[in-house]
Short mmCIF file of C-alpha atoms in Angstrom, two decimals:
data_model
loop_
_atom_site.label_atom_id
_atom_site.label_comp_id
_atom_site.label_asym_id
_atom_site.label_seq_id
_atom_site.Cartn_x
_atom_site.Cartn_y
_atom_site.Cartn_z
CA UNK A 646 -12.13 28.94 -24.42
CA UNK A 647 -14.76 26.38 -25.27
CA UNK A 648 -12.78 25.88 -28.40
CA UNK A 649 -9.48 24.95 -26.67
CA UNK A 650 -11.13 22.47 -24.34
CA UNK A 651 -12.44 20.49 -27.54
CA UNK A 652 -9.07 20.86 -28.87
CA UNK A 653 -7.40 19.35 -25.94
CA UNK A 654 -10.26 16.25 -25.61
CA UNK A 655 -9.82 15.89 -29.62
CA UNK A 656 -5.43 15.44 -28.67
CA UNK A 657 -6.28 12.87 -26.02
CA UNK A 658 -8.59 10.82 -28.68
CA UNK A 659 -5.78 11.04 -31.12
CA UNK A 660 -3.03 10.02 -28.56
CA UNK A 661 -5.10 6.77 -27.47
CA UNK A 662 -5.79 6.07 -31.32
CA UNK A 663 -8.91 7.70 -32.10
CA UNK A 664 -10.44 9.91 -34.43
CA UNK A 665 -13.63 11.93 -32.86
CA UNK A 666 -15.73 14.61 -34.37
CA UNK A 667 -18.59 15.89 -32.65
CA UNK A 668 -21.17 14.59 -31.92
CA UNK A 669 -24.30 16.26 -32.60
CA UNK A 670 -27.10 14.28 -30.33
CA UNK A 671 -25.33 16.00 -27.54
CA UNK A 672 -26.66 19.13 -26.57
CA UNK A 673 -23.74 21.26 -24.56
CA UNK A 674 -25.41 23.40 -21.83
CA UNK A 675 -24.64 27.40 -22.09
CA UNK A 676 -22.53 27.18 -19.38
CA UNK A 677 -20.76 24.09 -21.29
CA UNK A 678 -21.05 22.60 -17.77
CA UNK A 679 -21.61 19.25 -19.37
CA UNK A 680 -19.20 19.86 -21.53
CA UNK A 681 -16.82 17.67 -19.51
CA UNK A 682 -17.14 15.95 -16.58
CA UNK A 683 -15.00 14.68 -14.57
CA UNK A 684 -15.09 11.61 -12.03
CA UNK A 685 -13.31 9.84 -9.37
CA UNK A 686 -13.41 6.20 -9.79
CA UNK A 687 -12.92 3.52 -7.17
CA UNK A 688 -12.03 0.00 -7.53
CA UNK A 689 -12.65 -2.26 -4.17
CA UNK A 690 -9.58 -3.82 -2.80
CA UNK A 691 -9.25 -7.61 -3.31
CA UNK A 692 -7.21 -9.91 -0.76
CA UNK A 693 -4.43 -10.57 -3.20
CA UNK A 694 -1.44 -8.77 -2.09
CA UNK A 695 -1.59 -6.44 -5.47
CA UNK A 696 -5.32 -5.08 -4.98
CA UNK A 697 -5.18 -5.25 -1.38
CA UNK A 698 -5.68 -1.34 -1.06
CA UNK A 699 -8.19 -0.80 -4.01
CA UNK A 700 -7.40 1.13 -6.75
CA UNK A 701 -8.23 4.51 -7.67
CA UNK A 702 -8.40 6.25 -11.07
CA UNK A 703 -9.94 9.67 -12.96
CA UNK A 704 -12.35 9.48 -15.30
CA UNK A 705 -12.28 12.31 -18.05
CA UNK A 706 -15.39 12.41 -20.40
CA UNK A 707 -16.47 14.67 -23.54
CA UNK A 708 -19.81 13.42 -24.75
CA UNK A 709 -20.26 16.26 -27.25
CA UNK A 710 -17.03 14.50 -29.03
CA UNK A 711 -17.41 10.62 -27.43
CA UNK A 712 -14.34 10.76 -25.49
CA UNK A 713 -14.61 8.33 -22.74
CA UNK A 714 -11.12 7.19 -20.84
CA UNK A 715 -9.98 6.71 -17.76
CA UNK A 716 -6.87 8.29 -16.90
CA UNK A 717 -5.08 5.22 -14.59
CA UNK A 718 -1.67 4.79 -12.78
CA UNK A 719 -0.13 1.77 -13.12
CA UNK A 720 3.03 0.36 -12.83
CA UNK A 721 4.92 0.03 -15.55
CA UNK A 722 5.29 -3.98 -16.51
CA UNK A 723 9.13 -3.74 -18.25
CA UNK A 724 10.39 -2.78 -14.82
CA UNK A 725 8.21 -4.74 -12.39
CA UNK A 726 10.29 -7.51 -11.62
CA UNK A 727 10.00 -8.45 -7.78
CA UNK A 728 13.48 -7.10 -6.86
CA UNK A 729 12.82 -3.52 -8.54
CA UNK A 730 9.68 -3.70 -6.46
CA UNK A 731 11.00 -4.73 -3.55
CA UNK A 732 13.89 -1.34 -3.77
CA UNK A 733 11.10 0.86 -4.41
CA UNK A 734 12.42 1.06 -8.04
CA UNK A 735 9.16 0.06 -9.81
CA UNK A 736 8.31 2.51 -12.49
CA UNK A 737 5.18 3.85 -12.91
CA UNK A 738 2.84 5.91 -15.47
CA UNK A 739 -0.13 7.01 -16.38
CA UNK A 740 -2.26 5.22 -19.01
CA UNK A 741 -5.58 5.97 -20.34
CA UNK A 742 -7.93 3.26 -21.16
CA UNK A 743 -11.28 3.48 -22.62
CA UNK A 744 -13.86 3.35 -19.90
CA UNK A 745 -15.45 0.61 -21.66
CA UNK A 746 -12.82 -1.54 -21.86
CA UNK A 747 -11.65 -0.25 -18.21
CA UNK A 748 -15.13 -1.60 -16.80
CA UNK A 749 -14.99 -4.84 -18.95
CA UNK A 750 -11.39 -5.63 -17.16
CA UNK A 751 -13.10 -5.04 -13.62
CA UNK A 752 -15.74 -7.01 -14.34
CA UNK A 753 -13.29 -9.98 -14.94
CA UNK A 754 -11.73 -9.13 -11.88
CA UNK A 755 -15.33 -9.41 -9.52
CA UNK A 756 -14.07 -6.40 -7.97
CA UNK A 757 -17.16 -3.82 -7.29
CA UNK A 758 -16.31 -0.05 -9.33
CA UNK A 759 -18.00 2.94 -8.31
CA UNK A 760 -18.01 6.29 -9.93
CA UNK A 761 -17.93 9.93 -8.18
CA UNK A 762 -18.00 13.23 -9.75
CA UNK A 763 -15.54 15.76 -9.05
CA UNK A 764 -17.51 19.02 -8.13
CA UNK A 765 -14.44 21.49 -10.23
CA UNK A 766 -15.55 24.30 -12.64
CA UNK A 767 -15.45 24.41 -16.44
CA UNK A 768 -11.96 25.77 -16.64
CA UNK A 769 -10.75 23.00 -13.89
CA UNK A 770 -11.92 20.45 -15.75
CA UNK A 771 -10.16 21.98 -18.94
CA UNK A 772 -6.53 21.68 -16.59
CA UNK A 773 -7.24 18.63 -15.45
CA UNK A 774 -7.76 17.01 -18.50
CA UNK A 775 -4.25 19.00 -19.91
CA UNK A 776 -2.56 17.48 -16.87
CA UNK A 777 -3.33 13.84 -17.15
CA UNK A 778 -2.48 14.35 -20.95
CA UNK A 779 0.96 15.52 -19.78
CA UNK A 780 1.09 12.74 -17.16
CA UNK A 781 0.56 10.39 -20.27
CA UNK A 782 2.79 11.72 -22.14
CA UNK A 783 5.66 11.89 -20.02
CA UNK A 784 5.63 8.14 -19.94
CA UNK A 785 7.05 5.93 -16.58
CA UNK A 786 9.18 8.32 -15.35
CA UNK A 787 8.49 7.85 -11.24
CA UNK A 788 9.68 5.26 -8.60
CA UNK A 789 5.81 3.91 -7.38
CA UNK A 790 6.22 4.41 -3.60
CA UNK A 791 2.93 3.14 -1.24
CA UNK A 792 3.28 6.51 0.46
CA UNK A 793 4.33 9.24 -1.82
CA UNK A 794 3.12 7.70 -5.62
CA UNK A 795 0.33 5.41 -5.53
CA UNK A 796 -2.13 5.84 -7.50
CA UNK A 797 -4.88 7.43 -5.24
CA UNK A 798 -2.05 10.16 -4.00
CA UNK A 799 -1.42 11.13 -7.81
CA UNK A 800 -4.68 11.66 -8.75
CA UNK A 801 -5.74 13.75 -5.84
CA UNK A 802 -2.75 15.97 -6.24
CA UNK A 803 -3.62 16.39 -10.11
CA UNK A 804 -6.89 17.45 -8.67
CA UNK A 805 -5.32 20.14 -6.76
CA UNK A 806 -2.96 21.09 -8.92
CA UNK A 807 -6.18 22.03 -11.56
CA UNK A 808 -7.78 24.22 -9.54
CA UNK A 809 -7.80 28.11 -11.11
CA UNK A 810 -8.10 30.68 -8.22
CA UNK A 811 -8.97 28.64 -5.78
CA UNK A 812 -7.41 26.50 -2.91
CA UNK A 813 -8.23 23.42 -1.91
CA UNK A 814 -8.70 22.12 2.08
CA UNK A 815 -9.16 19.07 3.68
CA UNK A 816 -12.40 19.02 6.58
CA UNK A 817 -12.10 17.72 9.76
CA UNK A 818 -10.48 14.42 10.08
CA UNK A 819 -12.28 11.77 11.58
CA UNK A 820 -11.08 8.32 12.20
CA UNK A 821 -8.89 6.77 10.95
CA UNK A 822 -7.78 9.18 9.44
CA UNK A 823 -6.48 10.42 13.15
CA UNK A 824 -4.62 7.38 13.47
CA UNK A 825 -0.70 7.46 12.58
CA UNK A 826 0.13 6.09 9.26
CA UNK A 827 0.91 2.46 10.59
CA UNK A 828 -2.16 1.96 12.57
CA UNK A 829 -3.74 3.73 9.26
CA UNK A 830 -2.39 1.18 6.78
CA UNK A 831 -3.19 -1.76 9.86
CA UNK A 832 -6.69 -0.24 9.20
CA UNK A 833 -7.06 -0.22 5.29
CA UNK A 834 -5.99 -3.81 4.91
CA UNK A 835 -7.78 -5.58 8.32
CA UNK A 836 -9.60 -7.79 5.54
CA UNK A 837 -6.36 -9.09 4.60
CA UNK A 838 -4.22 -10.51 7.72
CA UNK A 839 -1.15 -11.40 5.45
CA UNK A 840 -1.18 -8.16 3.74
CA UNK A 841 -1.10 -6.84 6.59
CA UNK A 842 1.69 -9.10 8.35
CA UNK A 843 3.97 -9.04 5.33
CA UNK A 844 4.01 -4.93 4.94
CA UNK A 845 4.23 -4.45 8.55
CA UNK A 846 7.16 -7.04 9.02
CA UNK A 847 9.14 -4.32 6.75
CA UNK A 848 7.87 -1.23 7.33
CA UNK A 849 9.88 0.12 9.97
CA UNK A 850 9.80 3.30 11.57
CA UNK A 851 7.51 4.43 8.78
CA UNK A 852 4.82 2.80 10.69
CA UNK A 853 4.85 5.59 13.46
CA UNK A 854 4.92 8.56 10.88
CA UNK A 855 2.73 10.86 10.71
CA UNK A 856 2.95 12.27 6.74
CA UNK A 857 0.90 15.36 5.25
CA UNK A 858 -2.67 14.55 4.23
CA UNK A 859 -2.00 13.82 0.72
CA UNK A 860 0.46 10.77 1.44
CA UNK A 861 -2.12 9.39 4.00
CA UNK A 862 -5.18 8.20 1.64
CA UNK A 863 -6.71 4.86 1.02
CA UNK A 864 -9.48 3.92 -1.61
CA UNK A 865 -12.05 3.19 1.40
CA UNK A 866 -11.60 6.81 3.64
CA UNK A 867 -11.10 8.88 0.53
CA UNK A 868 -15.14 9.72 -0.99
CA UNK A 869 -16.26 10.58 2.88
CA UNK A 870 -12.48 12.68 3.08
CA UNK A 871 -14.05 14.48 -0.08
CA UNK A 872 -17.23 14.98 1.06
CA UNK A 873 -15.62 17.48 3.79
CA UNK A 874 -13.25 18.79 1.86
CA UNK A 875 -13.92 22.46 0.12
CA UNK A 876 -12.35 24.33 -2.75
CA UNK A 877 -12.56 28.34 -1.97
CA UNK A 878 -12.48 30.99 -4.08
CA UNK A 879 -9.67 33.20 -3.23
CA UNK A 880 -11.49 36.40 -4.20
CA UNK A 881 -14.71 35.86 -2.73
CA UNK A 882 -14.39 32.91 -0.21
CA UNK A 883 -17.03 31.44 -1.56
CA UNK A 884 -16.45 27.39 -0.83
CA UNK A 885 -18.39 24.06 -2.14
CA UNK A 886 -17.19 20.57 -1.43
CA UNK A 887 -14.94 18.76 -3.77
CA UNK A 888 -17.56 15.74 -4.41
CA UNK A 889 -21.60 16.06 -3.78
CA UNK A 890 -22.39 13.57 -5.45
CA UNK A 891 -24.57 10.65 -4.55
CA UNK A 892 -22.07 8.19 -6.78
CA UNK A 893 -22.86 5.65 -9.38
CA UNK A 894 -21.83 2.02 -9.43
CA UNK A 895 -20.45 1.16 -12.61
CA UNK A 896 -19.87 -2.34 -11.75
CA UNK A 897 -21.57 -4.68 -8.98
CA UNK A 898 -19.17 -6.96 -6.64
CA UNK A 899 -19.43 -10.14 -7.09
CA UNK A 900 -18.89 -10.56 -3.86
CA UNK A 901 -16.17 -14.47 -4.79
CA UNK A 902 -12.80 -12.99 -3.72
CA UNK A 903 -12.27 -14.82 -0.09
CA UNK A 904 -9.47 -14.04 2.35
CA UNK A 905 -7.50 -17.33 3.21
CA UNK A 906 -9.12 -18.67 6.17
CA UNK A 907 -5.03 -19.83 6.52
CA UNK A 908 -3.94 -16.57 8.54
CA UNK A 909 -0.35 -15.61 10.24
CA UNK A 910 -1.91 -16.89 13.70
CA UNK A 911 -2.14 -20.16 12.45
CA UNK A 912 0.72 -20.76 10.27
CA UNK A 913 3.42 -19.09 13.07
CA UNK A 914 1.18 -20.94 15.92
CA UNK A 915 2.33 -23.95 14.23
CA UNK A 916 5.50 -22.78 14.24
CA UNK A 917 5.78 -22.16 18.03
CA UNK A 918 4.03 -25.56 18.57
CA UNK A 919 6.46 -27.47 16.36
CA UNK A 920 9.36 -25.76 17.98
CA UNK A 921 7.95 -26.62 21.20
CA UNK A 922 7.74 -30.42 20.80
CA UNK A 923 10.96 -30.82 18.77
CA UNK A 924 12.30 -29.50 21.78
CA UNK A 925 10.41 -31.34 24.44
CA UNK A 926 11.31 -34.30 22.17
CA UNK A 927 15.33 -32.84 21.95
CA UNK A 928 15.24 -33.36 26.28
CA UNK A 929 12.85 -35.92 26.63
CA UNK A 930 13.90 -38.45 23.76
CA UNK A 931 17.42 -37.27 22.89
CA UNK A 932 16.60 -36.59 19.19
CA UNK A 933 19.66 -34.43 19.00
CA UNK A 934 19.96 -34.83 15.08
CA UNK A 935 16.29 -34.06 14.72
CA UNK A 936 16.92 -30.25 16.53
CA UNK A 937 19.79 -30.18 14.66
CA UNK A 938 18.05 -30.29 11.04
CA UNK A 939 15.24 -28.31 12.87
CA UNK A 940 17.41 -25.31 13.65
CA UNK A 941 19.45 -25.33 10.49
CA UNK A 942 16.15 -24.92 8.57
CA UNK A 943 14.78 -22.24 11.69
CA UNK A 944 18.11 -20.01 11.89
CA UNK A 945 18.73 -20.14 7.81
CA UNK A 946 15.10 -18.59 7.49
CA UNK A 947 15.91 -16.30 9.68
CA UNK A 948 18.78 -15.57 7.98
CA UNK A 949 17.35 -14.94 4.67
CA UNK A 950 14.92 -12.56 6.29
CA UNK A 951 16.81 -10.51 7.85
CA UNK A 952 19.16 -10.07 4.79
CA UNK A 953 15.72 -8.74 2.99
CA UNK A 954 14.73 -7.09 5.79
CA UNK A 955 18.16 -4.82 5.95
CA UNK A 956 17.99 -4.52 2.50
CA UNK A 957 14.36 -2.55 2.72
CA UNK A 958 15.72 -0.85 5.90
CA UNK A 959 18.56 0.61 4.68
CA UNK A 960 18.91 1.00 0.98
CA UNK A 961 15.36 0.07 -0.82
CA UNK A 962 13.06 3.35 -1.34
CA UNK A 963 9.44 1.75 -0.45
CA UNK A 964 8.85 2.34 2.51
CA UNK A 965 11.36 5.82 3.25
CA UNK A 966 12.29 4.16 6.86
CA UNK A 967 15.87 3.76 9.04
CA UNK A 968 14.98 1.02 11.41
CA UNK A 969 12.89 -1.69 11.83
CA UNK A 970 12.47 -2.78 15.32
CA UNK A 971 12.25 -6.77 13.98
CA UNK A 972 15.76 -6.65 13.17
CA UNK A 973 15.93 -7.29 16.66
CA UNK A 974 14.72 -10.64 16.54
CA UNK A 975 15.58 -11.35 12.88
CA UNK A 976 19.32 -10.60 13.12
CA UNK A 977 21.08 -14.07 12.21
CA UNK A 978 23.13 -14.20 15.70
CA UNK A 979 22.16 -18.09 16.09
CA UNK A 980 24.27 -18.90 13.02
CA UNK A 981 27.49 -16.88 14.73
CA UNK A 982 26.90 -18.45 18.04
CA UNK A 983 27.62 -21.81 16.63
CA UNK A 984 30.77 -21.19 15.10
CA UNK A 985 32.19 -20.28 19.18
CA UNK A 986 34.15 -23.45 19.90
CA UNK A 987 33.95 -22.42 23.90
CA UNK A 988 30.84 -23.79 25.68
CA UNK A 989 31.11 -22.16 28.72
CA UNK A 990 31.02 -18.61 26.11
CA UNK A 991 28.79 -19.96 24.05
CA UNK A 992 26.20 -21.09 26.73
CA UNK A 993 26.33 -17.03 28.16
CA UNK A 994 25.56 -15.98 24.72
CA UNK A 995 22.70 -17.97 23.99
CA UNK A 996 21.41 -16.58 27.58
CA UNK A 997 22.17 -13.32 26.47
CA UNK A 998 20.17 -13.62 23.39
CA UNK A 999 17.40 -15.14 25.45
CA UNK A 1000 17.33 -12.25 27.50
CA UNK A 1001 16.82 -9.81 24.53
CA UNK A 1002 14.36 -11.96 23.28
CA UNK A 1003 12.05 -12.13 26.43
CA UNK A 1004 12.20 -8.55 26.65
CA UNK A 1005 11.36 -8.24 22.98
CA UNK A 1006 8.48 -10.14 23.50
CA UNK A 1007 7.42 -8.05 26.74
CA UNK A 1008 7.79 -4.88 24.65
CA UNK A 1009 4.82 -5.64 22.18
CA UNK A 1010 2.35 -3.78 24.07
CA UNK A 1011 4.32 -0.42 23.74
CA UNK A 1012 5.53 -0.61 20.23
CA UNK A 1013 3.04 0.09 17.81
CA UNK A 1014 4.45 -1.82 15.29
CA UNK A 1015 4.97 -5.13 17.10
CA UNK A 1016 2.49 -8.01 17.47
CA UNK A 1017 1.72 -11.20 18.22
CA UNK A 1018 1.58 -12.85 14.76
CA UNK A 1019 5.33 -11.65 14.41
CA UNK A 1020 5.97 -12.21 18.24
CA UNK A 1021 4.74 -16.33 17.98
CA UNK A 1022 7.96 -16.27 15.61
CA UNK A 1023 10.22 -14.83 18.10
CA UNK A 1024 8.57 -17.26 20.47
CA UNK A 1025 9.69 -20.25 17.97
CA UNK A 1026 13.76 -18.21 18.72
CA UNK A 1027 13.43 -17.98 21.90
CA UNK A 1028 12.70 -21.93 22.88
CA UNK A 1029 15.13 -22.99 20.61
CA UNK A 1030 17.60 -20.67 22.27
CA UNK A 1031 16.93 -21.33 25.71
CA UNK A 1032 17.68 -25.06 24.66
CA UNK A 1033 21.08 -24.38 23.43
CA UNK A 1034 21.81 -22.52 26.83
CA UNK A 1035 20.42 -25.41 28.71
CA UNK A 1036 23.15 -27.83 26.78
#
């Protein structure tokens, strides 16, 4: 059995270009527990919209035969253009990196790296190890998806998927891991207010989902998760948790990367206080023209929005949702209102349209996913609507 592992560590050297024999300094135990070990690895998250979750990754060593490599997901770069991303169409694979040259890349980066290892027996190791060599293999051959194949979700499911005569359970859930997946994901990027803004303006009705435990994991919750979580022996019940150890940081933060003290408040506050004197100046001045070019550039934004927006709702894969409640304010009706030649029908709509808006507004306290960074938008809507009824 011993044999086969070394076989399987020698086919991942020789996959990733390498040649090992063994090493001799290295003194396997009797158990061969040291044989292999195997780690999770933890990247922090960074503000930019890319790293804004952290990233995640297995780390599969042999010292008896100097394999080091970390087994990573990533998404594969001949397919991740923006509108492949955007319809949830991104490919993705595993890749397996020397740990050295994995650590080097995160030091660039200034992101902090810390190591945990798994608590899985000799055998589990073995499997795990055969798995992420399959993964490898098999090349880019899944859609990433932020709920279902990210790469902290596929590497906890390879984990339970190595486990011999056992099963695997979560502990008790603590927050916020109680919260639902929207007020989850508002939790694992509160560092990052346009992250946070930009996912939840499409993210639909996925926001008040509640998925299975596996599809609900960020980079920050996931070492305490672990902690409580067991693997049983199906024979003898005998449990122990998944990770006991103390953890190791492989590489400091360096504590540069600074969120943008520019924030959604203040860009769509300006907004609303833009609209707001363009409009006092519209009544007050007459600059007619001035509102004119003001809600040609307003309404065509809004346009373009909401023609992304029911793209991602309907038809891209990202974020597996059917409606997103800021359709309702994103919906280009401005644009069809002008082309009514009748003021008299005209004037009703824009009050009806008002009238949905207000109560849009009024409804952000009992919608999850609404707020008031997307809300000082529909504010910006609403004003210039009520000024079109008002003519």
């Amino acid at each position: 059995m011993f044999r086969l592992l070394a076989v399987l560590a020698m086919l991942s050297a020789w996959v990733n270009g390498a040649h090992s024999s063994p090493n001799d300094s290295v003194k396997v135990l009797p158990d061969s527990s040291n044989f292999v070990t195997a780690s999770l690895v933890i990247a922090e998250p960074l503000h930019a919209l890319y790293s804004v979750f952290g990233h995640a990754t297995l780390r599969m060593e042999c010292p008896s035969y100097d394999l080091d490599y970390v087994f990573t997901f990533e998404s594969d770069p001949n397919f991740g253009t923006f509108m492949t991303g955007i319809a949830g169409k991104a490919k993705a694979k595993y890749v397996a990196v020397p740990t050295d040259m994995f650590i080097n890349d995160t030091k660039k980066s200034g992101r902090g790296l810390k190591q945990y290892k798994l608590n899985l027996t000799h055998h589990e190791k073995q499997e795990l190890w055969r798995l992420l060599d399959e993964e490898m293999m098999a090349g880019a051959y899944r859609n990433f998806n932020l709920l279902f194949t990210n790469c902290l979700t596929t590497s906890i499911l390879n984990v339970q998927r190595c486990i011999i005569g056992e099963h695997f359970e979560w502990g008790k859930l603590e927050y916020p891991q109680t919260l639902n997946d929207g007020e989850l994901f508002r939790h694992a990027v509160r560092h990052s207010p346009w992250a946070e803004f930009l996912f939840i303006t499409f993210g639909g009705t996925a926001y008040d989902r509640r998925s299975i435990q596996e599809f609900r994991l960020t980079p920050e919750t996931i070492v305490p998760m672990l902690r409580k979580a067991t693997i049983t022996n199906d024979s003898t019940g005998v449990s122990r948790f998944v990770i006991t150890d103390p953890g190791t940081t492989l590489v400091e933060s360096s504590g540069k990367d600074k969120a943008t003290p520019i924030t959604p408040n203040i860009v769509f506050g300006g907004l609303l206080l833009l609209t707001l004197l363009i409009t006092l100046a519209e009544w007050v001045l007459h600059w007619q023209q001035v509102a004119k070019a003001y809600d040609i550039l307003l309404f065509t934004a809004q346009l373009l929005v909401s023609l992304l927006m029911l793209y991602i709702t309907f038809f891209s894969e990202m974020f597996v949702t059917q409606w997103n409640w800021y359709l309702v304010a994103f919906l280009p009706l401005p644009l069809l209102f002008w082309q009514i030649r009748n003021k008299k029908s005209a004037s009703y709509c824009w009050l009806g349209y008002s009238i949905v808006l207000v109560l849009f507004i009024l409804s952000t306290p009992f919608i999850g996913i609404l707020d008031w960074s997307h809300q000082l938008i529909t504010g910006s809507f609403l004003i210039r609507s009520i000024s079109h009824f008002k003519d």
